[in-house]
Amino acid sequence: QDQLQQKIICPGPVTCLTASPNGLYILAGVAESIYLWEVSNGNLLAILNRHYQDLTCLCFTDDSSHFLSGAKDCLALVWNLYSVLQAEPSQIPDPRHVWSRHSLPITDLCCGFGGPLARAATASLDQTAKLWEISSGELLLSVLFDVGIMAVTLDLSEYHMFCGGMDGSIFQVDLCAWPVQRDRTFQTEQENGKVFKGHRNQVTCLSVSTDGSLLLSGSHDETVRLWDIQSKQCLKTMNHKGPVTNAFIVLAPANMFNPDGKPSVPLPKFSKHLHGTESNDEQGSEGVTLRLGLHQQESGESYLEKAEKMYSQMYSTREKNLVGDQEHLTIQVSELEEEVSTLRKINKNLFDFSARIITKPAK
């Protein structure tokens, strides 16, 4: 039996959860707030309150530089992780983009490859799936279906977008279809060869294999199905004892099947309070304090005060150098003016001598 390695108590019921691809940060949606933790020490770095209703989905870009959030308020927000980490605790940072083209709650998000230049897909109960450009925030494509869309994903090459519907159908949208249209309607009768049929209830999650040949889907009909994308045939069905809420394809770690394989460094206890606002009693004696500069406790100067003092000294030295340089330049200019006047006298004497020789009458 699998043993519970650690239990982390969150501030409330978690509606969505994701980890950054680099493994440094954890995002959780609790009601309408986004909580950001640092994995290495468990510090709560930020609480973002820009949604007006409960969160439904979160996802990171592949380079962990941005993350997206979707909620029941019909909004999808794009956040710059660096801006969030640099913001003061007293102020809520602004998202990079606010996508408000959906008219009903957002149900799923998916990011392609390319970091801040990637494309992102959003799914909604308004029966549409939309494709966006993260860098500019522009809407690239909007596809209208016959049913509400509960899940969306892109294949690795981003040639196709797969959308899971409330009726159990899975739709394959060709992103490179001609002619290019920003607003498109998916007509099931005419595109029968691009629909996966087999689930008897709403599709909750989708995942494509790295080679783009297999599609994994989970549903409220208590099954997970593995599909061949080319033929649209179901290759395998895995039954569960309840509705499937999440399933995805992942490359197995090297020590996954090792019986002794377990994390060498356990996760720390995740904090419930923002980093820097805890009291001394809550912090305990585990922390290590580093002092920059002099080690004496009596030193009243802070690091910023020392930096300002250093800058003032630099500027004063620079001003002295400028004054000295100005005096030196004045001396040089006077010397050059004397040299120019001497050269003018010599030039005048040469001119007079030459003129006398040329105008001298011949004998």
mmCIF file of C-alpha atoms in Angstrom:
data_model
loop_
_atom_site.group_PDB
_atom_site.id
_atom_site.type_symbol
_atom_site.label_atom_id
_atom_site.label_comp_id
_atom_site.label_asym_id
_atom_site.label_seq_id
_atom_site.Cartn_x
_atom_site.Cartn_y
_atom_site.Cartn_z
ATOM 1 C CA GLN A 1 0.000 0.000 0.000
ATOM 2 C CA ASP A 2 1.088 3.534 -0.719
ATOM 3 C CA GLN A 3 1.815 5.414 2.455
ATOM 4 C CA LEU A 4 1.036 9.089 2.956
ATOM 5 C CA GLN A 5 4.415 10.827 3.006
ATOM 6 C CA GLN A 6 3.197 14.213 4.081
ATOM 7 C CA LYS A 7 -0.037 16.088 4.655
ATOM 8 C CA ILE A 8 -0.124 19.817 3.994
ATOM 9 C CA ILE A 9 -3.051 21.767 5.408
ATOM 10 C CA CYS A 10 -4.143 24.622 3.124
ATOM 11 C CA PRO A 11 -6.107 27.735 4.164
ATOM 12 C CA GLY A 12 -9.280 26.338 2.553
ATOM 13 C CA PRO A 13 -10.634 23.838 0.009
ATOM 14 C CA VAL A 14 -8.266 23.665 -2.971
ATOM 15 C CA THR A 15 -10.097 23.908 -6.290
ATOM 16 C CA CYS A 16 -7.000 23.687 -8.530
ATOM 17 C CA LEU A 17 -3.314 22.968 -8.055
ATOM 18 C CA THR A 18 -0.199 23.073 -10.206
ATOM 19 C CA ALA A 19 3.601 23.061 -9.883
ATOM 20 C CA SER A 20 6.098 25.012 -11.962
ATOM 21 C CA PRO A 21 8.049 22.866 -14.459
ATOM 22 C CA ASN A 22 11.330 23.799 -12.744
ATOM 23 C CA GLY A 23 9.972 22.445 -9.441
ATOM 24 C CA LEU A 24 10.537 25.646 -7.467
ATOM 25 C CA TYR A 25 6.984 26.889 -6.913
ATOM 26 C CA ILE A 26 3.502 25.584 -6.118
ATOM 27 C CA LEU A 27 0.274 27.350 -7.069
ATOM 28 C CA ALA A 28 -3.087 26.597 -5.459
ATOM 29 C CA GLY A 29 -6.517 28.066 -6.013
ATOM 30 C CA VAL A 30 -8.414 28.555 -2.747
ATOM 31 C CA ALA A 31 -11.826 30.179 -3.299
ATOM 32 C CA GLU A 32 -11.102 33.294 -5.433
ATOM 33 C CA SER A 33 -7.463 33.617 -4.260
ATOM 34 C CA ILE A 34 -4.227 32.288 -5.767
ATOM 35 C CA TYR A 35 -1.622 31.092 -3.246
ATOM 36 C CA LEU A 36 2.038 30.903 -4.305
ATOM 37 C CA TRP A 37 4.465 28.801 -2.217
ATOM 38 C CA GLU A 38 8.188 28.227 -2.549
ATOM 39 C CA VAL A 39 8.821 24.484 -2.455
ATOM 40 C CA SER A 40 12.301 24.519 -0.916
ATOM 41 C CA ASN A 41 11.336 26.239 2.340
ATOM 42 C CA GLY A 42 7.526 26.276 2.391
ATOM 43 C CA ASN A 43 7.277 30.078 2.454
ATOM 44 C CA LEU A 44 4.020 31.596 1.246
ATOM 45 C CA LEU A 45 5.285 34.235 -1.179
ATOM 46 C CA ALA A 46 2.062 35.809 -2.460
ATOM 47 C CA ILE A 47 -1.721 35.764 -2.247
ATOM 48 C CA LEU A 48 -3.303 37.131 -5.422
ATOM 49 C CA ASN A 49 -6.886 38.369 -5.243
ATOM 50 C CA ARG A 50 -7.841 39.541 -8.729
ATOM 51 C CA HIS A 51 -10.615 37.056 -9.504
ATOM 52 C CA TYR A 52 -14.171 37.708 -8.386
ATOM 53 C CA GLN A 53 -15.303 34.074 -8.101
ATOM 54 C CA ASP A 54 -13.747 30.689 -7.336
ATOM 55 C CA LEU A 55 -10.678 29.545 -9.254
ATOM 56 C CA THR A 56 -11.167 26.613 -11.625
ATOM 57 C CA CYS A 57 -7.744 26.081 -13.275
ATOM 58 C CA LEU A 58 -4.077 27.076 -13.115
ATOM 59 C CA CYS A 59 -1.130 26.337 -15.383
ATOM 60 C CA PHE A 60 2.503 27.451 -15.910
ATOM 61 C CA THR A 61 4.360 28.152 -19.122
ATOM 62 C CA ASP A 62 7.050 25.588 -19.939
ATOM 63 C CA ASP A 63 9.861 27.931 -18.777
ATOM 64 C CA SER A 64 8.083 28.774 -15.477
ATOM 65 C CA SER A 65 8.230 32.514 -16.272
ATOM 66 C CA HIS A 66 4.454 33.026 -16.473
ATOM 67 C CA PHE A 67 1.339 31.355 -15.168
ATOM 68 C CA LEU A 68 -2.326 31.513 -16.146
ATOM 69 C CA SER A 69 -5.425 31.406 -13.973
ATOM 70 C CA GLY A 70 -9.056 30.836 -14.894
ATOM 71 C CA ALA A 71 -12.143 31.200 -12.724
ATOM 72 C CA LYS A 72 -15.914 31.148 -12.635
ATOM 73 C CA ASP A 73 -15.947 34.911 -13.222
ATOM 74 C CA CYS A 74 -15.324 34.196 -16.961
ATOM 75 C CA LEU A 75 -11.830 35.746 -16.757
ATOM 76 C CA ALA A 76 -8.482 34.222 -17.668
ATOM 77 C CA LEU A 77 -5.472 36.123 -16.301
ATOM 78 C CA VAL A 78 -1.823 35.954 -17.383
ATOM 79 C CA TRP A 79 0.707 36.608 -14.608
ATOM 80 C CA ASN A 80 4.420 37.361 -14.840
ATOM 81 C CA LEU A 81 6.024 35.346 -12.038
ATOM 82 C CA TYR A 82 8.919 37.824 -11.658
ATOM 83 C CA SER A 83 6.511 40.743 -11.212
ATOM 84 C CA VAL A 84 4.538 38.790 -8.617
ATOM 85 C CA LEU A 85 7.673 37.930 -6.630
ATOM 86 C CA GLN A 86 9.015 41.516 -6.759
ATOM 87 C CA ALA A 87 5.773 43.166 -5.639
ATOM 88 C CA GLU A 88 5.465 44.558 -2.125
ATOM 89 C CA PRO A 89 3.319 42.482 0.263
ATOM 90 C CA SER A 90 0.969 45.435 0.768
ATOM 91 C CA GLN A 91 0.058 45.742 -2.917
ATOM 92 C CA ILE A 92 -1.504 43.268 -5.321
ATOM 93 C CA PRO A 93 0.461 43.066 -8.588
ATOM 94 C CA ASP A 94 -1.398 43.575 -11.847
ATOM 95 C CA PRO A 95 -1.678 40.661 -14.273
ATOM 96 C CA ARG A 96 0.075 41.024 -17.606
ATOM 97 C CA HIS A 97 -3.121 40.311 -19.555
ATOM 98 C CA VAL A 98 -6.811 40.040 -18.716
ATOM 99 C CA TRP A 99 -8.739 37.875 -21.185
ATOM 100 C CA SER A 100 -12.456 38.599 -20.915
ATOM 101 C CA ARG A 101 -13.838 37.204 -24.195
ATOM 102 C CA HIS A 102 -15.624 34.265 -22.532
ATOM 103 C CA SER A 103 -19.210 34.746 -21.402
ATOM 104 C CA LEU A 104 -19.442 31.779 -18.980
ATOM 105 C CA PRO A 105 -17.015 30.250 -16.421
ATOM 106 C CA ILE A 106 -13.579 29.110 -17.563
ATOM 107 C CA THR A 107 -13.215 25.335 -17.181
ATOM 108 C CA ASP A 108 -9.662 24.560 -18.356
ATOM 109 C CA LEU A 109 -6.365 26.106 -19.470
ATOM 110 C CA CYS A 110 -3.465 24.780 -21.509
ATOM 111 C CA CYS A 111 -0.074 26.329 -22.419
ATOM 112 C CA GLY A 112 1.998 25.426 -25.446
ATOM 113 C CA PHE A 113 5.771 25.602 -25.738
ATOM 114 C CA GLY A 114 7.821 28.760 -26.085
ATOM 115 C CA GLY A 115 7.793 30.384 -22.653
ATOM 116 C CA PRO A 116 6.496 33.977 -22.879
ATOM 117 C CA LEU A 117 6.132 33.539 -26.659
ATOM 118 C CA ALA A 118 3.882 30.508 -26.304
ATOM 119 C CA ARG A 119 0.225 30.153 -27.190
ATOM 120 C CA ALA A 120 -2.429 29.250 -24.640
ATOM 121 C CA ALA A 121 -5.845 27.626 -25.007
ATOM 122 C CA THR A 122 -8.878 28.274 -22.806
ATOM 123 C CA ALA A 123 -12.108 26.281 -22.523
ATOM 124 C CA SER A 124 -15.439 27.523 -21.209
ATOM 125 C CA LEU A 125 -19.026 26.573 -20.557
ATOM 126 C CA ASP A 126 -20.028 29.109 -23.231
ATOM 127 C CA GLN A 127 -19.378 26.294 -25.776
ATOM 128 C CA THR A 128 -16.160 27.873 -27.063
ATOM 129 C CA ALA A 129 -12.451 27.122 -26.937
ATOM 130 C CA LYS A 130 -10.092 30.001 -27.646
ATOM 131 C CA LEU A 131 -6.432 30.209 -28.605
ATOM 132 C CA TRP A 132 -4.384 33.189 -27.391
ATOM 133 C CA GLU A 133 -0.891 34.622 -27.784
ATOM 134 C CA ILE A 134 0.723 35.188 -24.387
ATOM 135 C CA SER A 135 3.247 37.821 -25.510
ATOM 136 C CA SER A 136 0.702 40.226 -27.028
ATOM 137 C CA GLY A 137 -2.458 38.957 -25.334
ATOM 138 C CA GLU A 138 -4.269 38.823 -28.682
ATOM 139 C CA LEU A 139 -7.011 36.335 -29.526
ATOM 140 C CA LEU A 140 -5.850 34.071 -32.366
ATOM 141 C CA LEU A 141 -8.752 31.645 -32.727
ATOM 142 C CA SER A 142 -12.228 31.058 -31.317
ATOM 143 C CA VAL A 143 -14.063 27.790 -32.028
ATOM 144 C CA LEU A 144 -17.765 27.377 -31.265
ATOM 145 C CA PHE A 145 -19.140 23.911 -30.426
ATOM 146 C CA ASP A 146 -22.580 22.422 -29.817
ATOM 147 C CA VAL A 147 -21.862 21.692 -26.142
ATOM 148 C CA GLY A 148 -19.982 23.278 -23.240
ATOM 149 C CA ILE A 149 -16.246 22.529 -23.219
ATOM 150 C CA MET A 150 -14.779 21.099 -19.999
ATOM 151 C CA ALA A 151 -11.177 20.281 -21.030
ATOM 152 C CA VAL A 152 -8.666 21.457 -23.619
ATOM 153 C CA THR A 153 -5.115 20.515 -24.592
ATOM 154 C CA LEU A 154 -2.617 20.957 -27.448
ATOM 155 C CA ASP A 155 -0.359 18.380 -29.054
ATOM 156 C CA LEU A 156 3.408 18.912 -28.905
ATOM 157 C CA SER A 157 3.642 20.321 -32.439
ATOM 158 C CA GLU A 158 0.530 22.473 -31.862
ATOM 159 C CA TYR A 159 -1.083 21.280 -35.086
ATOM 160 C CA HIS A 160 -4.224 20.173 -33.242
ATOM 161 C CA MET A 161 -6.298 21.321 -30.290
ATOM 162 C CA PHE A 162 -8.376 18.692 -28.459
ATOM 163 C CA CYS A 163 -11.538 19.748 -26.626
ATOM 164 C CA GLY A 164 -13.619 17.605 -24.270
ATOM 165 C CA GLY A 165 -17.338 18.283 -24.142
ATOM 166 C CA MET A 166 -20.036 17.933 -21.503
ATOM 167 C CA ASP A 167 -21.735 15.139 -23.503
ATOM 168 C CA GLY A 168 -18.607 12.932 -23.466
ATOM 169 C CA SER A 169 -17.417 13.818 -26.978
ATOM 170 C CA ILE A 170 -13.810 14.823 -27.716
ATOM 171 C CA PHE A 171 -13.272 17.171 -30.658
ATOM 172 C CA GLN A 172 -10.089 17.530 -32.708
ATOM 173 C CA VAL A 173 -9.568 21.049 -34.114
ATOM 174 C CA ASP A 174 -6.983 21.519 -36.868
ATOM 175 C CA LEU A 175 -5.054 24.723 -36.134
ATOM 176 C CA CYS A 176 -3.449 24.796 -39.587
ATOM 177 C CA ALA A 177 -6.701 24.442 -41.542
ATOM 178 C CA TRP A 178 -7.253 26.582 -44.622
ATOM 179 C CA PRO A 179 -8.744 29.153 -45.009
ATOM 180 C CA VAL A 180 -7.548 30.843 -41.837
ATOM 181 C CA GLN A 181 -10.462 32.163 -39.775
ATOM 182 C CA ARG A 182 -10.338 33.684 -36.311
ATOM 183 C CA ASP A 183 -13.957 32.716 -35.586
ATOM 184 C CA ARG A 184 -14.835 29.173 -36.516
ATOM 185 C CA THR A 185 -17.771 26.840 -35.876
ATOM 186 C CA PHE A 186 -17.120 23.140 -35.332
ATOM 187 C CA GLN A 187 -19.931 21.270 -37.129
ATOM 188 C CA THR A 188 -20.025 17.734 -35.790
ATOM 189 C CA GLU A 189 -22.022 16.350 -38.735
ATOM 190 C CA GLN A 190 -19.521 17.565 -41.335
ATOM 191 C CA GLU A 191 -16.394 16.752 -39.288
ATOM 192 C CA ASN A 192 -17.382 13.295 -38.075
ATOM 193 C CA GLY A 193 -13.848 11.990 -38.617
ATOM 194 C CA LYS A 194 -12.503 14.419 -35.998
ATOM 195 C CA VAL A 195 -14.608 13.312 -33.019
ATOM 196 C CA PHE A 196 -13.669 10.710 -30.374
ATOM 197 C CA LYS A 197 -16.821 8.924 -29.191
ATOM 198 C CA GLY A 198 -16.935 6.565 -26.215
ATOM 199 C CA HIS A 199 -17.401 8.459 -22.944
ATOM 200 C CA ARG A 200 -20.922 8.521 -21.539
ATOM 201 C CA ASN A 201 -20.473 11.629 -19.360
ATOM 202 C CA GLN A 202 -18.549 14.902 -19.403
ATOM 203 C CA VAL A 203 -14.821 14.788 -20.202
ATOM 204 C CA THR A 204 -12.799 16.370 -17.375
ATOM 205 C CA CYS A 205 -9.172 16.081 -18.557
ATOM 206 C CA LEU A 206 -7.105 15.508 -21.688
ATOM 207 C CA SER A 207 -3.426 14.746 -22.294
ATOM 208 C CA VAL A 208 -1.427 14.006 -25.468
ATOM 209 C CA SER A 209 1.665 11.789 -25.593
ATOM 210 C CA THR A 210 4.996 13.357 -26.545
ATOM 211 C CA ASP A 211 5.030 11.664 -29.962
ATOM 212 C CA GLY A 212 1.536 12.978 -30.735
ATOM 213 C CA SER A 213 0.038 9.535 -31.413
ATOM 214 C CA LEU A 214 -1.956 8.883 -28.229
ATOM 215 C CA LEU A 215 -4.641 10.822 -26.373
ATOM 216 C CA LEU A 216 -5.589 10.185 -22.746
ATOM 217 C CA SER A 217 -8.991 11.287 -21.460
ATOM 218 C CA GLY A 218 -10.763 11.110 -18.107
ATOM 219 C CA SER A 219 -14.483 11.441 -17.540
ATOM 220 C CA HIS A 220 -17.243 11.530 -14.946
ATOM 221 C CA ASP A 221 -18.358 8.139 -16.296
ATOM 222 C CA GLU A 222 -15.647 6.723 -13.987
ATOM 223 C CA THR A 223 -13.320 5.666 -16.820
ATOM 224 C CA VAL A 224 -9.986 6.740 -18.297
ATOM 225 C CA ARG A 225 -9.564 6.002 -21.995
ATOM 226 C CA LEU A 226 -6.467 5.831 -24.189
ATOM 227 C CA TRP A 227 -7.105 6.736 -27.829
ATOM 228 C CA ASP A 228 -5.187 6.373 -31.087
ATOM 229 C CA ILE A 229 -5.358 9.871 -32.551
ATOM 230 C CA GLN A 230 -4.973 8.804 -36.177
ATOM 231 C CA SER A 231 -7.830 6.279 -36.211
ATOM 232 C CA LYS A 232 -9.898 7.751 -33.312
ATOM 233 C CA GLN A 233 -10.150 4.227 -31.854
ATOM 234 C CA CYS A 234 -10.129 3.524 -28.108
ATOM 235 C CA LEU A 235 -7.109 1.333 -27.316
ATOM 236 C CA LYS A 236 -7.656 0.816 -23.593
ATOM 237 C CA THR A 237 -10.259 1.605 -20.943
ATOM 238 C CA MET A 238 -9.370 1.846 -17.246
ATOM 239 C CA ASN A 239 -12.274 1.764 -14.784
ATOM 240 C CA HIS A 240 -12.351 3.699 -11.505
ATOM 241 C CA LYS A 241 -14.677 3.729 -8.514
ATOM 242 C CA GLY A 242 -15.726 7.338 -8.933
ATOM 243 C CA PRO A 243 -15.642 10.279 -11.325
ATOM 244 C CA VAL A 244 -12.181 10.942 -12.778
ATOM 245 C CA THR A 245 -11.128 14.521 -12.096
ATOM 246 C CA ASN A 246 -7.582 14.525 -13.507
ATOM 247 C CA ALA A 247 -5.306 12.308 -15.589
ATOM 248 C CA PHE A 248 -2.236 13.070 -17.666
ATOM 249 C CA ILE A 249 0.620 11.367 -19.481
ATOM 250 C CA VAL A 250 4.059 11.890 -17.934
ATOM 251 C CA LEU A 251 7.527 10.500 -18.596
ATOM 252 C CA ALA A 252 8.348 8.017 -15.823
ATOM 253 C CA PRO A 253 11.290 9.027 -13.578
ATOM 254 C CA ALA A 254 14.262 6.675 -13.592
ATOM 255 C CA ASN A 255 13.678 5.426 -10.019
ATOM 256 C CA MET A 256 9.877 5.198 -10.257
ATOM 257 C CA PHE A 257 9.792 1.398 -10.132
ATOM 258 C CA ASN A 258 12.599 1.088 -7.588
ATOM 259 C CA PRO A 259 11.035 -0.257 -4.360
ATOM 260 C CA ASP A 260 13.441 1.869 -2.298
ATOM 261 C CA GLY A 261 12.870 4.967 -4.360
ATOM 262 C CA LYS A 262 11.490 7.857 -2.342
ATOM 263 C CA PRO A 263 12.228 11.572 -2.056
ATOM 264 C CA SER A 264 15.601 12.149 -0.416
ATOM 265 C CA VAL A 265 14.586 15.597 0.853
ATOM 266 C CA PRO A 266 11.099 15.774 2.380
ATOM 267 C CA LEU A 267 8.892 18.764 1.657
ATOM 268 C CA PRO A 268 8.848 21.416 4.371
ATOM 269 C CA LYS A 269 5.661 22.451 6.104
ATOM 270 C CA PHE A 270 3.900 25.011 3.946
ATOM 271 C CA SER A 271 3.233 28.293 5.714
ATOM 272 C CA LYS A 272 -0.280 29.737 6.049
ATOM 273 C CA HIS A 273 0.966 33.313 6.370
ATOM 274 C CA LEU A 274 2.776 35.525 3.918
ATOM 275 C CA HIS A 275 6.557 35.403 4.144
ATOM 276 C CA GLY A 276 7.830 38.223 6.355
ATOM 277 C CA THR A 277 4.569 38.746 8.279
ATOM 278 C CA GLU A 278 4.882 35.830 10.720
ATOM 279 C CA SER A 279 5.456 36.535 14.398
ATOM 280 C CA ASN A 280 8.576 35.404 16.175
ATOM 281 C CA ASP A 281 6.664 32.667 17.992
ATOM 282 C CA GLU A 282 5.431 31.157 14.751
ATOM 283 C CA GLN A 283 8.835 31.269 13.141
ATOM 284 C CA GLY A 284 10.472 29.161 15.834
ATOM 285 C CA SER A 285 14.216 28.713 16.087
ATOM 286 C CA GLU A 286 14.802 27.004 12.747
ATOM 287 C CA GLY A 287 15.633 30.164 10.819
ATOM 288 C CA VAL A 288 19.134 31.464 10.148
ATOM 289 C CA THR A 289 19.754 35.219 10.197
ATOM 290 C CA LEU A 290 22.476 36.711 7.979
ATOM 291 C CA ARG A 291 23.836 40.207 8.610
ATOM 292 C CA LEU A 292 25.556 42.115 5.841
ATOM 293 C CA GLY A 293 28.531 44.298 6.737
ATOM 294 C CA LEU A 294 29.792 44.661 10.314
ATOM 295 C CA HIS A 295 28.987 41.798 12.656
ATOM 296 C CA GLN A 296 28.590 43.994 15.739
ATOM 297 C CA GLN A 297 25.020 44.091 17.001
ATOM 298 C CA GLU A 298 25.432 47.756 18.027
ATOM 299 C CA SER A 299 25.867 48.919 14.463
ATOM 300 C CA GLY A 300 22.845 51.097 13.789
ATOM 301 C CA GLU A 301 23.429 51.515 10.068
ATOM 302 C CA SER A 302 21.274 49.366 7.842
ATOM 303 C CA TYR A 303 22.422 47.978 4.520
ATOM 304 C CA LEU A 304 20.503 50.659 2.599
ATOM 305 C CA GLU A 305 22.022 53.435 4.710
ATOM 306 C CA LYS A 306 25.503 52.089 4.009
ATOM 307 C CA ALA A 307 24.702 51.959 0.297
ATOM 308 C CA GLU A 308 23.486 55.552 0.298
ATOM 309 C CA LYS A 309 26.626 56.655 2.148
ATOM 310 C CA MET A 310 28.809 54.865 -0.374
ATOM 311 C CA TYR A 311 26.962 56.489 -3.290
ATOM 312 C CA SER A 312 27.311 59.961 -1.725
ATOM 313 C CA GLN A 313 31.061 59.423 -1.365
ATOM 314 C CA MET A 314 31.271 58.310 -4.979
ATOM 315 C CA TYR A 315 29.384 61.374 -6.186
ATOM 316 C CA SER A 316 31.501 63.775 -4.096
ATOM 317 C CA THR A 317 34.692 62.235 -5.486
ATOM 318 C CA ARG A 318 33.276 62.509 -8.973
ATOM 319 C CA GLU A 319 32.453 66.203 -8.469
ATOM 320 C CA LYS A 320 36.014 66.884 -7.232
ATOM 321 C CA ASN A 321 37.384 65.120 -10.278
ATOM 322 C CA LEU A 322 35.151 67.204 -12.507
ATOM 323 C CA VAL A 323 36.382 70.453 -10.861
ATOM 324 C CA GLY A 324 40.001 69.359 -11.250
ATOM 325 C CA ASP A 325 39.407 68.391 -14.855
ATOM 326 C CA GLN A 326 37.852 71.803 -15.551
ATOM 327 C CA GLU A 327 40.903 73.651 -14.199
ATOM 328 C CA HIS A 328 43.204 71.417 -16.239
ATOM 329 C CA LEU A 329 41.173 72.100 -19.361
ATOM 330 C CA THR A 330 41.365 75.853 -18.779
ATOM 331 C CA ILE A 331 45.169 75.692 -18.619
ATOM 332 C CA GLN A 332 45.306 73.588 -21.769
ATOM 333 C CA VAL A 333 43.021 76.020 -23.651
ATOM 334 C CA SER A 334 45.212 79.031 -22.699
ATOM 335 C CA GLU A 335 48.349 77.176 -23.857
ATOM 336 C CA LEU A 336 46.716 76.281 -27.161
ATOM 337 C CA GLU A 337 45.566 79.876 -27.714
ATOM 338 C CA GLU A 338 49.145 81.129 -27.237
ATOM 339 C CA GLU A 339 50.397 78.520 -29.704
ATOM 340 C CA VAL A 340 47.757 79.535 -32.246
ATOM 341 C CA SER A 341 48.701 83.228 -31.970
ATOM 342 C CA THR A 342 52.408 82.333 -32.459
ATOM 343 C CA LEU A 343 51.579 80.295 -35.558
ATOM 344 C CA ARG A 344 49.536 83.201 -36.953
ATOM 345 C CA LYS A 345 52.539 85.565 -36.555
ATOM 346 C CA ILE A 346 54.853 83.081 -38.299
ATOM 347 C CA ASN A 347 52.302 82.615 -41.079
ATOM 348 C CA LYS A 348 52.004 86.409 -41.557
ATOM 349 C CA ASN A 349 55.807 86.833 -41.727
ATOM 350 C CA LEU A 350 56.036 84.041 -44.351
ATOM 351 C CA PHE A 351 53.264 85.698 -46.363
ATOM 352 C CA ASP A 352 54.982 89.111 -46.300
ATOM 353 C CA PHE A 353 58.360 87.598 -47.264
ATOM 354 C CA SER A 354 56.816 85.667 -50.170
ATOM 355 C CA ALA A 355 54.910 88.732 -51.371
ATOM 356 C CA ARG A 356 58.102 90.859 -51.394
ATOM 357 C CA ILE A 357 59.992 88.258 -53.413
ATOM 358 C CA ILE A 358 57.189 87.891 -55.986
ATOM 359 C CA THR A 359 56.568 91.607 -56.405
ATOM 360 C CA LYS A 360 60.270 92.587 -56.534
ATOM 361 C CA PRO A 361 60.979 94.269 -59.917
ATOM 362 C CA ALA A 362 63.431 92.539 -62.227
ATOM 363 C CA LYS A 363 66.815 94.186 -62.878
#
